Short mmCIF file of C-alpha atoms in Angstrom, two decimals:
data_model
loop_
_atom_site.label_atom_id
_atom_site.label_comp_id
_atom_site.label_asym_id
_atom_site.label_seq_id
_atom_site.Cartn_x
_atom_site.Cartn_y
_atom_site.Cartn_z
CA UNK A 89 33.85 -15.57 -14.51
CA UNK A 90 33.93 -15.58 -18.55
CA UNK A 91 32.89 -12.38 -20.28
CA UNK A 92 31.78 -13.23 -24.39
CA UNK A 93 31.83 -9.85 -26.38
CA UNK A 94 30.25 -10.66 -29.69
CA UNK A 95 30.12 -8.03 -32.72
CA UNK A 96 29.07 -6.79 -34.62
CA UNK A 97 25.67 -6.24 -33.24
CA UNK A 98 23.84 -6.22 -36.52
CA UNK A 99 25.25 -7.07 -40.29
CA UNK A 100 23.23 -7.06 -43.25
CA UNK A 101 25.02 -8.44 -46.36
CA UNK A 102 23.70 -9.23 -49.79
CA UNK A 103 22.65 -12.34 -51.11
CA UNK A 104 25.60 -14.17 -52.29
CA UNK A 105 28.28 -12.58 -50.63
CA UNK A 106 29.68 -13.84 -47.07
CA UNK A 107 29.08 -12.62 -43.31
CA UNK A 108 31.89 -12.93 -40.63
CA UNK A 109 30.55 -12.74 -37.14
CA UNK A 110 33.57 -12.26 -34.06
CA UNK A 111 33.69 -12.86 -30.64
CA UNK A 112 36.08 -12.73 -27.71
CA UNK A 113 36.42 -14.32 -24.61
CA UNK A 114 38.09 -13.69 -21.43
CA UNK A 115 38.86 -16.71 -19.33
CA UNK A 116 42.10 -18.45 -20.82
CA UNK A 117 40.46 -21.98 -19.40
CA UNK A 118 37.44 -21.81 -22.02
CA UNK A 119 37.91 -24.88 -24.44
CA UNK A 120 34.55 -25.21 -26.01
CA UNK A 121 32.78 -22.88 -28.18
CA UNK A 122 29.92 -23.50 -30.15
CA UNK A 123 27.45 -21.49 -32.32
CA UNK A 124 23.81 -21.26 -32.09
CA UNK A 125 21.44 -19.86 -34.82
CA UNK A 126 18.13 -18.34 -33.19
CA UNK A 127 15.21 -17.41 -35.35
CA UNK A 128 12.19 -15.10 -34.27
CA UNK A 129 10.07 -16.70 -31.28
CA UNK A 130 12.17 -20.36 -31.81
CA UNK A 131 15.02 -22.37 -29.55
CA UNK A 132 18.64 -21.53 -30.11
CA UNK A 133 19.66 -24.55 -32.40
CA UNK A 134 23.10 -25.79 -32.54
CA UNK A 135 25.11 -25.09 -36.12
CA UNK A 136 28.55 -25.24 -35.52
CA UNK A 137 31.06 -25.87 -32.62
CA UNK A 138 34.66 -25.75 -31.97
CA UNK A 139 37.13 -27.04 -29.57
CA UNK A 140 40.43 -25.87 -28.32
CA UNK A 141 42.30 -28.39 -29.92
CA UNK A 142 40.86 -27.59 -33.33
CA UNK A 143 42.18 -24.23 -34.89
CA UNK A 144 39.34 -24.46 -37.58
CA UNK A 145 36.37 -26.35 -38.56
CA UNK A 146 33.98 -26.57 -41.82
CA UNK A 147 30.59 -27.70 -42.53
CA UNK A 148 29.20 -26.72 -46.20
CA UNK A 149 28.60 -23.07 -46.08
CA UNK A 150 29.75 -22.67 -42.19
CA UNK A 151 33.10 -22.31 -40.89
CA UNK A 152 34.36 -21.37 -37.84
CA UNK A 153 38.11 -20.30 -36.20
CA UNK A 154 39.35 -20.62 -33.00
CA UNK A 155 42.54 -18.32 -32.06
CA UNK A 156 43.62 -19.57 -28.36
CA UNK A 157 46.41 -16.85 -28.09
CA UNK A 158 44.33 -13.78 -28.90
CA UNK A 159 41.12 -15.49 -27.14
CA UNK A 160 39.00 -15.26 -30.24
CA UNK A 161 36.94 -17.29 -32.43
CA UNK A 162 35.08 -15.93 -35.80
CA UNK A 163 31.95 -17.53 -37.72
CA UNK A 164 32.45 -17.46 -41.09
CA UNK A 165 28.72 -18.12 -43.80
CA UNK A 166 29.56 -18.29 -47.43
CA UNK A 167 27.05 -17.82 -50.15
CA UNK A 168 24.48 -16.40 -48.31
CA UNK A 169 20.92 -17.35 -48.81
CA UNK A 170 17.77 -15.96 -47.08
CA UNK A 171 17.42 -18.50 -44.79
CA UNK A 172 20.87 -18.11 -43.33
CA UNK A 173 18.45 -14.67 -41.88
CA UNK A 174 18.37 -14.78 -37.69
CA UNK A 175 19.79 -13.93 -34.76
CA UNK A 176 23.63 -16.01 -34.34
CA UNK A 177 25.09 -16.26 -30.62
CA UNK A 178 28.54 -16.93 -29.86
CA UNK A 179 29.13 -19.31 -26.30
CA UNK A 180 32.05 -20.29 -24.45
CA UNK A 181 32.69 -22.51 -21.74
CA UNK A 182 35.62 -23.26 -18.91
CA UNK A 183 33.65 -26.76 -18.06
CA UNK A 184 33.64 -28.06 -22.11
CA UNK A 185 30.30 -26.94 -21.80
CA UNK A 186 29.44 -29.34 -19.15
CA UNK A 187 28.90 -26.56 -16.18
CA UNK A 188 26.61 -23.99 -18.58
CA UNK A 189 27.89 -21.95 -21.23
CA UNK A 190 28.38 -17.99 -21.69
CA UNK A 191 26.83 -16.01 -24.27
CA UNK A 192 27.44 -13.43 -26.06
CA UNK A 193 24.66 -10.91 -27.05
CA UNK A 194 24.06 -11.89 -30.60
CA UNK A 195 24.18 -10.48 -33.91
CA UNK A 196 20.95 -10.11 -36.09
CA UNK A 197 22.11 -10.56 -39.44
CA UNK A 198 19.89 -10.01 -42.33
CA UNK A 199 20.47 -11.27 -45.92
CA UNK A 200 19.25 -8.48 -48.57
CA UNK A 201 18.11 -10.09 -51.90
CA UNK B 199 12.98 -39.11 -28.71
CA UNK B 200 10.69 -36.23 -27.91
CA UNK B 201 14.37 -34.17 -26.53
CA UNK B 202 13.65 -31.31 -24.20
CA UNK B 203 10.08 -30.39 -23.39
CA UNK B 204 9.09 -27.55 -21.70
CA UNK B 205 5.65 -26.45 -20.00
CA UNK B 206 4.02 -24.68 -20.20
CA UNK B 207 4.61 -22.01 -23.52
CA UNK B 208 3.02 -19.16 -22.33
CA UNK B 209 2.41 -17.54 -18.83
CA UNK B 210 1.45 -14.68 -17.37
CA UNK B 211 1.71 -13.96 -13.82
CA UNK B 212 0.71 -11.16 -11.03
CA UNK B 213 3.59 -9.95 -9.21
CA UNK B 214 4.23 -11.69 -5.83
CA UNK B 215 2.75 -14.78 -7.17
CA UNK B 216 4.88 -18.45 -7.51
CA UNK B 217 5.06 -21.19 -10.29
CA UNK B 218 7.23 -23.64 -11.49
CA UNK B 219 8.71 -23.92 -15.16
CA UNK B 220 8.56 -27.44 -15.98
CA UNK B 221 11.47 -29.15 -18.37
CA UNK B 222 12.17 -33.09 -18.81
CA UNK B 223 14.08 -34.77 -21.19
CA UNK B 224 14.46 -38.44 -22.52
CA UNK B 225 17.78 -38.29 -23.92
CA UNK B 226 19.26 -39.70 -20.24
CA UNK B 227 21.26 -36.66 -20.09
CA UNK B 228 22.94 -36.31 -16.76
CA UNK B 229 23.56 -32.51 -17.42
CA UNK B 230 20.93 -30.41 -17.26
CA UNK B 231 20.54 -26.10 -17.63
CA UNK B 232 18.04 -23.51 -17.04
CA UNK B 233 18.97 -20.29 -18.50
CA UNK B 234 17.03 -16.80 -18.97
CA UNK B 235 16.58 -14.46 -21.86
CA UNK B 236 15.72 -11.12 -21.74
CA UNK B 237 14.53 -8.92 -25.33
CA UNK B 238 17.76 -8.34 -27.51
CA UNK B 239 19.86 -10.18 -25.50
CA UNK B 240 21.83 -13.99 -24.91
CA UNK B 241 21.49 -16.04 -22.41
CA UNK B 242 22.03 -16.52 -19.01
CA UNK B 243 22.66 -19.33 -16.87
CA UNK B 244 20.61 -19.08 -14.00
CA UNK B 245 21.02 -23.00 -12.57
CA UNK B 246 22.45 -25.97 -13.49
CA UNK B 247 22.62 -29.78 -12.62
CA UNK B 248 25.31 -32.28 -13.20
CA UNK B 249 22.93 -35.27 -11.80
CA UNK B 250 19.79 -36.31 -9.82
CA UNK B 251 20.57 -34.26 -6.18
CA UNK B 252 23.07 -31.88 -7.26
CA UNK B 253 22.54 -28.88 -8.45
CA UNK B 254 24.41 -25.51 -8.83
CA UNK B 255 23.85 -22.02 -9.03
CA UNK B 256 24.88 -20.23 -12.41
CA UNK B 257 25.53 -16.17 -13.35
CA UNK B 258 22.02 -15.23 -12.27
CA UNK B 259 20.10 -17.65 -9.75
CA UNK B 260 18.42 -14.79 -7.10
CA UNK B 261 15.00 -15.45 -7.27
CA UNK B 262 15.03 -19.00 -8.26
CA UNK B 263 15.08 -22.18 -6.91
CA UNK B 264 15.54 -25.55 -8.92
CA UNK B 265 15.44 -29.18 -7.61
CA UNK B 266 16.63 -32.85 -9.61
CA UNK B 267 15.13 -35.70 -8.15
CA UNK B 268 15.73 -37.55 -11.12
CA UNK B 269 17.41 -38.09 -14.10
CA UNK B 270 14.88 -36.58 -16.68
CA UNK B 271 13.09 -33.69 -15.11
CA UNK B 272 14.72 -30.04 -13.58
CA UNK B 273 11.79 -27.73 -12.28
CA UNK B 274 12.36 -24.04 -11.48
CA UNK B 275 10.70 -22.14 -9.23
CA UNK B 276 10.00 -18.53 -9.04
CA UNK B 277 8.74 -18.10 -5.47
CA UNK B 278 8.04 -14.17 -5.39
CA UNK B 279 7.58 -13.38 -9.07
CA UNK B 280 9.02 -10.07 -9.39
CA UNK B 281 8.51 -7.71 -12.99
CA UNK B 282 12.05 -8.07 -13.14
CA UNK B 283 11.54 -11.91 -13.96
CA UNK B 284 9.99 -10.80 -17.24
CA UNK B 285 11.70 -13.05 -20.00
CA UNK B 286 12.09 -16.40 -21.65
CA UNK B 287 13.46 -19.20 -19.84
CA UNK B 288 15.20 -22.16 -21.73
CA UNK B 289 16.11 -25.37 -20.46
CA UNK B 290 18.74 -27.31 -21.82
CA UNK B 291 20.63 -30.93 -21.39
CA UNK B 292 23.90 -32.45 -22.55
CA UNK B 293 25.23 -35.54 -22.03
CA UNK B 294 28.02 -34.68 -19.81
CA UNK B 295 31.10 -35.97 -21.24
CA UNK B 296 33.44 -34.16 -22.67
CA UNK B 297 32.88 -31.17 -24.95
CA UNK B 298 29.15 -32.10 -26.39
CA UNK B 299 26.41 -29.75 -27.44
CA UNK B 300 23.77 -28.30 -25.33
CA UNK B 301 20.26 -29.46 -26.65
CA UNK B 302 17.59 -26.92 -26.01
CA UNK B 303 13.69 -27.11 -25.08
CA UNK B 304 10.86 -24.74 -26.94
CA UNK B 305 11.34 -21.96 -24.42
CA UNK B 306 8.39 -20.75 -21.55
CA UNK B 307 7.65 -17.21 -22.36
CA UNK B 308 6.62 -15.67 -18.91
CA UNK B 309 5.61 -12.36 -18.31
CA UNK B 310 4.95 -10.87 -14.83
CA UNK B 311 2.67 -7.76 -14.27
#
């Protein structure tokens, strides 16, 4: 089955400056991979998501890249604010998503003012 | 649209005990997800269902049992709660088609002692 590997495990960054979050993946037939920002006691919640057709893909202050060859995708947060503080989870799926996705184990980041 | 609603928030059980983890949704989702998550960690996919009757067993489904009799609603069942079973269980739903985002319910917190 897939294996997600998702690091670093923690990052703390000032306000301001920008966090990179990586993950691999093992299973060359994944072809969806989204992102999901968790905060404390809440649902995961949907912020950005990639397919394998896309190399790259933007949204204000999120970006994220895909690298099919290498099997790995990054999550990239400019401008960091305090709210942008939680727990982020890479996911990967063979099915598009459609039979479950894998996780990673998530990275707490915290934004220092 | 109310999305994914889960019941109930909060449980506690005795080991040995059974209960079920209710989640519906009123998106008319055909795909629907029940994953675990344990302290510091992602997810897991425990079940999942691709339509009312079929259902299919994820990375960690001992101890559980699910059921889709219809569209909106995807019990699972702990029969022999075990401490093991300790964790927060998620339910999710997608449309189906093609690479589209998993929505998520509130979570049931359960803890077995």
């Amino acid at each position: 089955g897939e294996n997600v590997e998702q690091h670093p495990s923690t990052l703390s960054v000032q306000e301001g400056d920008s966090a990179v979050i990586k993950c691999t993946y093992s299973d060359s037939a994944s072809n969806y991979f989204p992102w999901y920002k968790q905060e404390l006691g809440k649902r995961p919640q949907l912020i950005i998501d990639i397919r394998s057709n896309v190399g790259e893909k933007k949204d204000q202050r999120i970006a994220v890249t895909l690298n099919k060859t290498a099997k790995h995708f990054s999550l990239h947060i400019t401008e960091t604010q305090p709210e942008d503080s939680a727990v982020y989870f890479c996911a990967a799926s063979p099915g598009g998503g459609a039979d479950g996705l894998t996780f990673g184990k998530g990275t707490h980041l915290i934004i220092q003012p | 649209n109310a999305g994914v609603t889960q019941t109930p928030k909060f449980r506690i059980l005795k080991i040995g005990q059974s209960m079920t983890l209710q989640c519906t949704q009123d998106m008319n989702h055909n795909y629907m997800y029940w994953y675990r998550q344990d302290p510091g960690m992602g997810l897991k996919l425990i079940y999942y269902s691709v339509g009312a009757g079929i259902t299919d067993k994820g990375e960690v489904p001992n101890g559980y049992n699910v059921s889709r009799s219809t569209t909106e609603d995807f019990p699972l069942r702990l029969e022999l709660a075990a401490p093991s079973q300790t964790s927060v269980y998620f339910c999710a739903s997608n449309i189906g088609t093609g690479n589209q985002p998993q929505h998520f319910g509130d979570g049931t917190r359960l803890s077995i002692l």
